[in-house]
Amino acid sequence: MFSIWPVLFTGVGATLLIQVTRSLSYKYSPSGQLPRAPRSESSWWLGHEWSIKSNPWGVKYLRWTGLLGPIYRIKSALWRQDIIIVSDHLAVKHIFDNAYTYIKSPAFSDLFVRFVGKGIVWADGDNHKWQRRMVSPAFSPQAIRKMAPAVMLSTEKMVSRIQGMCDGQATVVNIGGQLSACTLDIIGRVGFGLDFGPDTPEGKAIIEAWHSDTAMFRTFAAFLSPIVIEVFPTAKKVITQVGTRLLREQPNTDGTDIFSILVRESWEGKQRPDGVRRLDDSTLVDNILSFFIAGFETTATTCMYIVHDLAKNPDIQQKLRAEISGINISNVEEIENLPLLDAITREGLRLHPTVLDASRVATQDDILPLRRPLTLPNGQIVHSIPIQAGQTFVVSYQAINTDPAVWGPDADQFRPERWMIPGALPAKDQLPFGPFSNVSNFTDGPRVCIGWRLAIQEIKVMLTYLVSTFDIQDTGANIIKYSVPGAEPFVDGVGEARLPVRMIPL
């Protein structure tokens, strides 16, 4: 009589043997010799990943980087291979520059499709190269300059709303909520040429979904299964409906919004004279959705924390107000050329990256160069590390931007003057890489954030209008950041995400 048990035992034994062999092979590989985060701070089945997620924003990355240096390992959840955490600038640049060797995790591919469709955020390899080439005209410096009136109009509406709330008196305002509504309105105007303000059906649907679900992002269920979060599907539904409706209408051939530019660049089923394929309708709408997801809350969050920094530093706020008083704030070029405002923007971006980290997987064996030499347990000093295909890396933006070994002992302090005083910054080759000065927030290489110029313009315009209209004061609230999934503020670390400041009309 045939018995299945010998077959099962053989299969289990073979699986265990393979796992043990892989474990031993990794243990004695160069990657396996990297220092590892303290075992006492990990879970037997959730590794160090839950510790990162459940603690305040970036706390664990900063602690371990200070303890172990700019490259180390953490134990992954569910007994997978160790993850390498990287903040060494040369290693990070190598990973970002070789974006088609170090790709976004294939495990999240289906999740990306559900949340943001098959646009530029999802795409990889040749598909990504082609989509980026097609979408780039909508984000050129010339196109961004033409979006300035829409950015200013949305910002003026926000200022007017806050003035109405204040009614001439000092009033505590959740500045995060106001800035989120403003950036959503901006996205609607520069994305579609439509009003996405907080009183519109589209704006209400997205804002309500976003803010009601931020608490869920902090739950254990969200850590194990991001698919339970419904905010991105809500945004996807709204954006897809609007885009599909507009595609049925007569296009605005003179429109300066991203949708109009992309429609001009690509008609479904048609070819350019040179034979290059154009974006089809679904890919076009998916790219608008990608832009929305990447640019809505991230820009608002960065600006929110800068406003909070100015509230805690009234002397800097007053200097900025004096600088603004000397220009015409309806002229975006004058705003963008203000030296102190530029320094404040750079410092705010450095201190407040709104994405905690970036995960990449090596698709082939490689050599990872290091800026800072690493001493292995056997005493060997290495300047690079051999990498095996399948290795997962996580780039910590907070560690890159605030490492005291790079930025000095005041790395965690808001000091805009470091960007203005000659010699106050380390040598350029010691600093992070990126399209906007020496901050890593927008990544680098082929996957550099395509909308970074618009984000900078939005931040500078919103700060200019707020500081010129209100005296902004700190309420003394204890603000603690958590990843939900961006860097959201919580008073005393509890309740709903909010950042209260006192606004006094000038």
GROMACS .gro file of N, CA, C and O in nm, residues 40-112:
model
  292
   40SER      N    1   1.819   4.248   2.076
   40SER     CA    2   1.722   4.282   2.181
   40SER      C    3   1.612   4.375   2.132
   40SER      O    4   1.508   4.389   2.197
   41GLU      N    5   1.632   4.438   2.015
   41GLU     CA    6   1.533   4.531   1.962
   41GLU      C    7   1.452   4.470   1.849
   41GLU      O    8   1.387   4.542   1.773
   42SER      N    9   1.458   4.338   1.835
   42SER     CA   10   1.385   4.271   1.727
   42SER      C   11   1.286   4.170   1.785
   42SER      O   12   1.299   4.127   1.901
   43SER      N   13   1.191   4.132   1.703
   43SER     CA   14   1.094   4.028   1.738
   43SER      C   15   1.136   3.897   1.672
   43SER      O   16   1.196   3.898   1.563
   44TRP      N   17   1.105   3.784   1.735
   44TRP     CA   18   1.148   3.655   1.679
   44TRP      C   19   1.083   3.627   1.544
   44TRP      O   20   1.139   3.556   1.461
   45TRP      N   21   0.965   3.687   1.519
   45TRP     CA   22   0.899   3.660   1.390
   45TRP      C   23   0.875   3.787   1.307
   45TRP      O   24   0.856   3.780   1.186
   46LEU      N   25   0.881   3.905   1.370
   46LEU     CA   26   0.863   4.031   1.297
   46LEU      C   27   0.995   4.105   1.277
   46LEU      O   28   0.997   4.212   1.215
   47GLY      N   29   1.103   4.046   1.327
   47GLY     CA   30   1.234   4.105   1.308
   47GLY      C   31   1.243   4.247   1.363
   47GLY      O   32   1.177   4.284   1.460
   48HIS      N   33   1.327   4.327   1.297
   48HIS     CA   34   1.340   4.469   1.335
   48HIS      C   35   1.238   4.557   1.262
   48HIS      O   36   1.224   4.675   1.296
   49GLU      N   37   1.170   4.501   1.164
   49GLU     CA   38   1.081   4.583   1.081
   49GLU      C   39   0.965   4.641   1.161
   49GLU      O   40   0.926   4.756   1.143
   50TRP      N   41   0.908   4.561   1.250
   50TRP     CA   42   0.797   4.613   1.331
   50TRP      C   43   0.846   4.720   1.427
   50TRP      O   44   0.774   4.816   1.456
   51SER      N   45   0.967   4.705   1.476
   51SER     CA   46   1.024   4.806   1.565
   51SER      C   47   1.037   4.940   1.493
   51SER      O   48   1.009   5.047   1.551
   52ILE      N   49   1.076   4.938   1.367
   52ILE     CA   50   1.086   5.060   1.287
   52ILE      C   51   0.950   5.124   1.269
   52ILE      O   52   0.931   5.244   1.286
   53LYS      N   53   0.852   5.040   1.237
   53LYS     CA   54   0.717   5.088   1.208
   53LYS      C   55   0.647   5.140   1.332
   53LYS      O   56   0.577   5.243   1.328
   54SER      N   57   0.660   5.072   1.446
   54SER     CA   58   0.582   5.104   1.565
   54SER      C   59   0.641   5.218   1.647
   54SER      O   60   0.572   5.275   1.732
   55ASN      N   61   0.766   5.250   1.625
   55ASN     CA   62   0.829   5.361   1.697
   55ASN      C   63   0.812   5.492   1.620
   55ASN      O   64   0.782   5.491   1.500
   56PRO      N   65   0.833   5.606   1.686
   56PRO     CA   66   0.823   5.734   1.614
   56PRO      C   67   0.915   5.738   1.493
   56PRO      O   68   1.013   5.666   1.483
   57TRP      N   69   0.882   5.829   1.405
   57TRP     CA   70   0.944   5.842   1.272
   57TRP      C   71   1.096   5.844   1.276
   57TRP      O   72   1.158   5.933   1.333
   58GLY      N   73   1.158   5.744   1.213
   58GLY     CA   74   1.302   5.743   1.192
   58GLY      C   75   1.387   5.719   1.315
   58GLY      O   76   1.510   5.714   1.305
   59VAL      N   77   1.326   5.700   1.432
   59VAL     CA   78   1.401   5.689   1.556
   59VAL      C   79   1.498   5.571   1.551
   59VAL      O   80   1.616   5.583   1.588
   60LYS      N   81   1.449   5.457   1.506
   60LYS     CA   82   1.533   5.338   1.504
   60LYS      C   83   1.645   5.350   1.401
   60LYS      O   84   1.760   5.311   1.427
   61TYR      N   85   1.615   5.403   1.283
   61TYR     CA   86   1.719   5.422   1.181
   61TYR      C   87   1.832   5.510   1.234
   61TYR      O   88   1.950   5.482   1.215
   62LEU      N   89   1.794   5.621   1.300
   62LEU     CA   90   1.894   5.714   1.350
   62LEU      C   91   1.976   5.650   1.462
   62LEU      O   92   2.099   5.668   1.468
   63ARG      N   93   1.911   5.574   1.548
   63ARG     CA   94   1.983   5.508   1.657
   63ARG      C   95   2.083   5.406   1.603
   63ARG      O   96   2.199   5.404   1.642
   64TRP      N   97   2.036   5.323   1.512
   64TRP     CA   98   2.124   5.216   1.461
   64TRP      C   99   2.235   5.271   1.373
   64TRP      O  100   2.346   5.218   1.373
   65THR      N  101   2.207   5.377   1.298
   65THR     CA  102   2.312   5.439   1.217
   65THR      C  103   2.420   5.498   1.307
   65THR      O  104   2.540   5.485   1.279
   66GLY      N  105   2.379   5.562   1.416
   66GLY     CA  106   2.477   5.614   1.512
   66GLY      C  107   2.557   5.504   1.579
   66GLY      O  108   2.675   5.521   1.610
   67LEU      N  109   2.494   5.390   1.599
   67LEU     CA  110   2.558   5.278   1.667
   67LEU      C  111   2.647   5.196   1.575
   67LEU      O  112   2.757   5.154   1.613
   68LEU      N  113   2.601   5.175   1.450
   68LEU     CA  114   2.665   5.079   1.361
   68LEU      C  115   2.729   5.142   1.237
   68LEU      O  116   2.808   5.076   1.169
   69GLY      N  117   2.695   5.265   1.206
   69GLY     CA  118   2.749   5.328   1.086
   69GLY      C  119   2.647   5.331   0.973
   69GLY      O  120   2.532   5.289   0.989
   70PRO      N  121   2.688   5.378   0.855
   70PRO     CA  122   2.593   5.404   0.746
   70PRO      C  123   2.555   5.282   0.663
   70PRO      O  124   2.486   5.297   0.563
   71ILE      N  125   2.599   5.162   0.702
   71ILE     CA  126   2.552   5.042   0.634
   71ILE      C  127   2.553   4.927   0.734
   71ILE      O  128   2.654   4.901   0.799
   72TYR      N  129   2.438   4.861   0.747
   72TYR     CA  130   2.424   4.753   0.844
   72TYR      C  131   2.304   4.667   0.806
   72TYR      O  132   2.230   4.699   0.712
   73ARG      N  133   2.285   4.559   0.881
   73ARG     CA  134   2.174   4.468   0.853
   73ARG      C  135   2.067   4.477   0.961
   73ARG      O  136   2.096   4.511   1.075
   74ILE      N  137   1.943   4.446   0.921
   74ILE     CA  138   1.838   4.424   1.019
   74ILE      C  139   1.772   4.290   0.989
   74ILE      O  140   1.774   4.241   0.875
   75LYS      N  141   1.713   4.233   1.091
   75LYS     CA  142   1.637   4.108   1.074
   75LYS      C  143   1.503   4.142   1.012
   75LYS      O  144   1.430   4.228   1.060
   76SER      N  145   1.468   4.072   0.903
   76SER     CA  146   1.342   4.100   0.836
   76SER      C  147   1.227   4.026   0.903
   76SER      O  148   1.248   3.932   0.981
   77ALA      N  149   1.106   4.067   0.873
   77ALA     CA  150   0.988   3.999   0.926
   77ALA      C  151   0.967   3.866   0.854
   77ALA      O  152   1.004   3.849   0.737
   78LEU      N  153   0.910   3.772   0.926
   78LEU     CA  154   0.870   3.642   0.870
   78LEU      C  155   0.988   3.563   0.816
   78LEU      O  156   0.977   3.493   0.715
   79TRP      N  157   1.103   3.574   0.880
   79TRP     CA  158   1.220   3.489   0.858
   79TRP      C  159   1.277   3.498   0.716
   79TRP      O  160   1.340   3.404   0.668
   80ARG      N  161   1.258   3.610   0.651
   80ARG     CA  162   1.322   3.628   0.521
   80ARG      C  163   1.468   3.669   0.541
   80ARG      O  164   1.514   3.689   0.653
   81GLN      N  165   1.538   3.680   0.430
   81GLN     CA  166   1.679   3.719   0.435
   81GLN      C  167   1.694   3.857   0.499
   81GLN      O  168   1.607   3.943   0.485
   82ASP      N  169   1.804   3.879   0.570
   82ASP     CA  170   1.830   4.008   0.632
   82ASP      C  171   1.823   4.121   0.528
   82ASP      O  172   1.859   4.102   0.411
   83ILE      N  173   1.779   4.236   0.573
   83ILE     CA  174   1.772   4.356   0.489
   83ILE      C  175   1.892   4.444   0.521
   83ILE      O  176   1.929   4.460   0.637
   84ILE      N  177   1.954   4.498   0.417
   84ILE     CA  178   2.068   4.590   0.437
   84ILE      C  179   2.016   4.733   0.437
   84ILE      O  180   1.951   4.778   0.341
   85ILE      N  181   2.043   4.806   0.546
   85ILE     CA  182   2.004   4.947   0.558
   85ILE      C  183   2.123   5.033   0.515
   85ILE      O  184   2.234   5.015   0.563
   86VAL      N  185   2.097   5.128   0.425
   86VAL     CA  186   2.205   5.207   0.366
   86VAL      C  187   2.179   5.356   0.382
   86VAL      O  188   2.071   5.406   0.352
   87SER      N  189   2.282   5.427   0.430
   87SER     CA  190   2.280   5.573   0.424
   87SER      C  191   2.417   5.627   0.380
   87SER      O  192   2.437   5.748   0.377
   88ASP      N  193   2.511   5.536   0.348
   88ASP     CA  194   2.639   5.577   0.290
   88ASP      C  195   2.612   5.644   0.155
   88ASP      O  196   2.550   5.584   0.066
   89HIS      N  197   2.658   5.767   0.138
   89HIS     CA  198   2.617   5.846   0.023
   89HIS      C  199   2.659   5.785  -0.111
   89HIS      O  200   2.583   5.789  -0.207
   90LEU      N  201   2.779   5.731  -0.118
   90LEU     CA  202   2.825   5.672  -0.244
   90LEU      C  203   2.747   5.546  -0.276
   90LEU      O  204   2.710   5.521  -0.392
   91ALA      N  205   2.717   5.465  -0.173
   91ALA     CA  206   2.639   5.344  -0.194
   91ALA      C  207   2.497   5.378  -0.240
   91ALA      O  208   2.442   5.315  -0.332
   92VAL      N  209   2.438   5.480  -0.177
   92VAL     CA  210   2.303   5.522  -0.215
   92VAL      C  211   2.300   5.573  -0.358
   92VAL      O  212   2.211   5.540  -0.436
   93LYS      N  213   2.399   5.653  -0.394
   93LYS     CA  214   2.405   5.704  -0.532
   93LYS      C  215   2.417   5.589  -0.631
   93LYS      O  216   2.354   5.590  -0.738
   94HIS      N  217   2.498   5.489  -0.599
   94HIS     CA  218   2.514   5.373  -0.687
   94HIS      C  219   2.381   5.300  -0.706
   94HIS      O  220   2.345   5.263  -0.819
   95ILE      N  221   2.308   5.283  -0.597
   95ILE     CA  222   2.178   5.214  -0.605
   95ILE      C  223   2.080   5.294  -0.690
   95ILE      O  224   2.012   5.239  -0.778
   96PHE      N  225   2.072   5.425  -0.666
   96PHE     CA  226   1.977   5.508  -0.741
   96PHE      C  227   2.019   5.527  -0.887
   96PHE      O  228   1.934   5.533  -0.977
   97ASP      N  229   2.149   5.540  -0.912
   97ASP     CA  230   2.196   5.556  -1.050
   97ASP      C  231   2.171   5.431  -1.134
   97ASP      O  232   2.149   5.440  -1.255
   98ASN      N  233   2.178   5.316  -1.070
   98ASN     CA  234   2.156   5.189  -1.139
   98ASN      C  235   2.014   5.138  -1.108
   98ASN      O  236   1.995   5.030  -1.053
   99ALA      N  237   1.917   5.221  -1.145
   99ALA     CA  238   1.779   5.197  -1.106
   99ALA      C  239   1.718   5.073  -1.167
   99ALA      O  240   1.617   5.021  -1.116
  100TYR      N  241   1.776   5.022  -1.276
  100TYR     CA  242   1.720   4.904  -1.341
  100TYR      C  243   1.794   4.777  -1.299
  100TYR      O  244   1.758   4.667  -1.341
  101THR      N  245   1.896   4.794  -1.217
  101THR     CA  246   1.962   4.680  -1.151
  101THR      C  247   1.906   4.665  -1.010
  101THR      O  248   1.882   4.554  -0.963
  102TYR      N  249   1.884   4.780  -0.944
  102TYR     CA  250   1.823   4.781  -0.811
  102TYR      C  251   1.680   4.832  -0.827
  102TYR      O  252   1.656   4.952  -0.837
  103ILE      N  253   1.587   4.738  -0.830
  103ILE     CA  254   1.449   4.772  -0.865
  103ILE      C  255   1.360   4.773  -0.741
  103ILE      O  256   1.397   4.722  -0.635
  104LYS      N  257   1.242   4.833  -0.755
  104LYS     CA  258   1.143   4.824  -0.649
  104LYS      C  259   1.102   4.678  -0.633
  104LYS      O  260   1.099   4.602  -0.730
  105SER      N  261   1.069   4.640  -0.512
  105SER     CA  262   1.041   4.500  -0.483
  105SER      C  263   0.928   4.445  -0.570
  105SER      O  264   0.818   4.500  -0.571
  106PRO      N  265   0.953   4.336  -0.645
  106PRO     CA  266   0.847   4.276  -0.726
  106PRO      C  267   0.729   4.229  -0.641
  106PRO      O  268   0.617   4.218  -0.691
  107ALA      N  269   0.752   4.205  -0.512
  107ALA     CA  270   0.645   4.159  -0.424
  107ALA      C  271   0.534   4.262  -0.412
  107ALA      O  272   0.419   4.230  -0.381
  108PHE      N  273   0.568   4.392  -0.437
  108PHE     CA  274   0.470   4.499  -0.423
  108PHE      C  275   0.414   4.544  -0.559
  108PHE      O  276   0.339   4.641  -0.565
  109SER      N  277   0.448   4.474  -0.665
  109SER     CA  278   0.406   4.515  -0.799
  109SER      C  279   0.253   4.520  -0.811
  109SER      O  280   0.196   4.618  -0.860
  110ASP      N  281   0.186   4.413  -0.767
  110ASP     CA  282   0.040   4.410  -0.776
  110ASP      C  283  -0.023   4.518  -0.690
  110ASP      O  284  -0.127   4.576  -0.724
  111LEU      N  285   0.041   4.547  -0.575
  111LEU     CA  286  -0.010   4.650  -0.485
  111LEU      C  287   0.001   4.787  -0.551
  111LEU      O  288  -0.091   4.870  -0.542
  112PHE      N  289   0.112   4.813  -0.620
  112PHE     CA  290   0.129   4.938  -0.692
  112PHE      C  291   0.021   4.955  -0.798
  112PHE      O  292  -0.035   5.063  -0.816
   0.00000   0.00000   0.00000
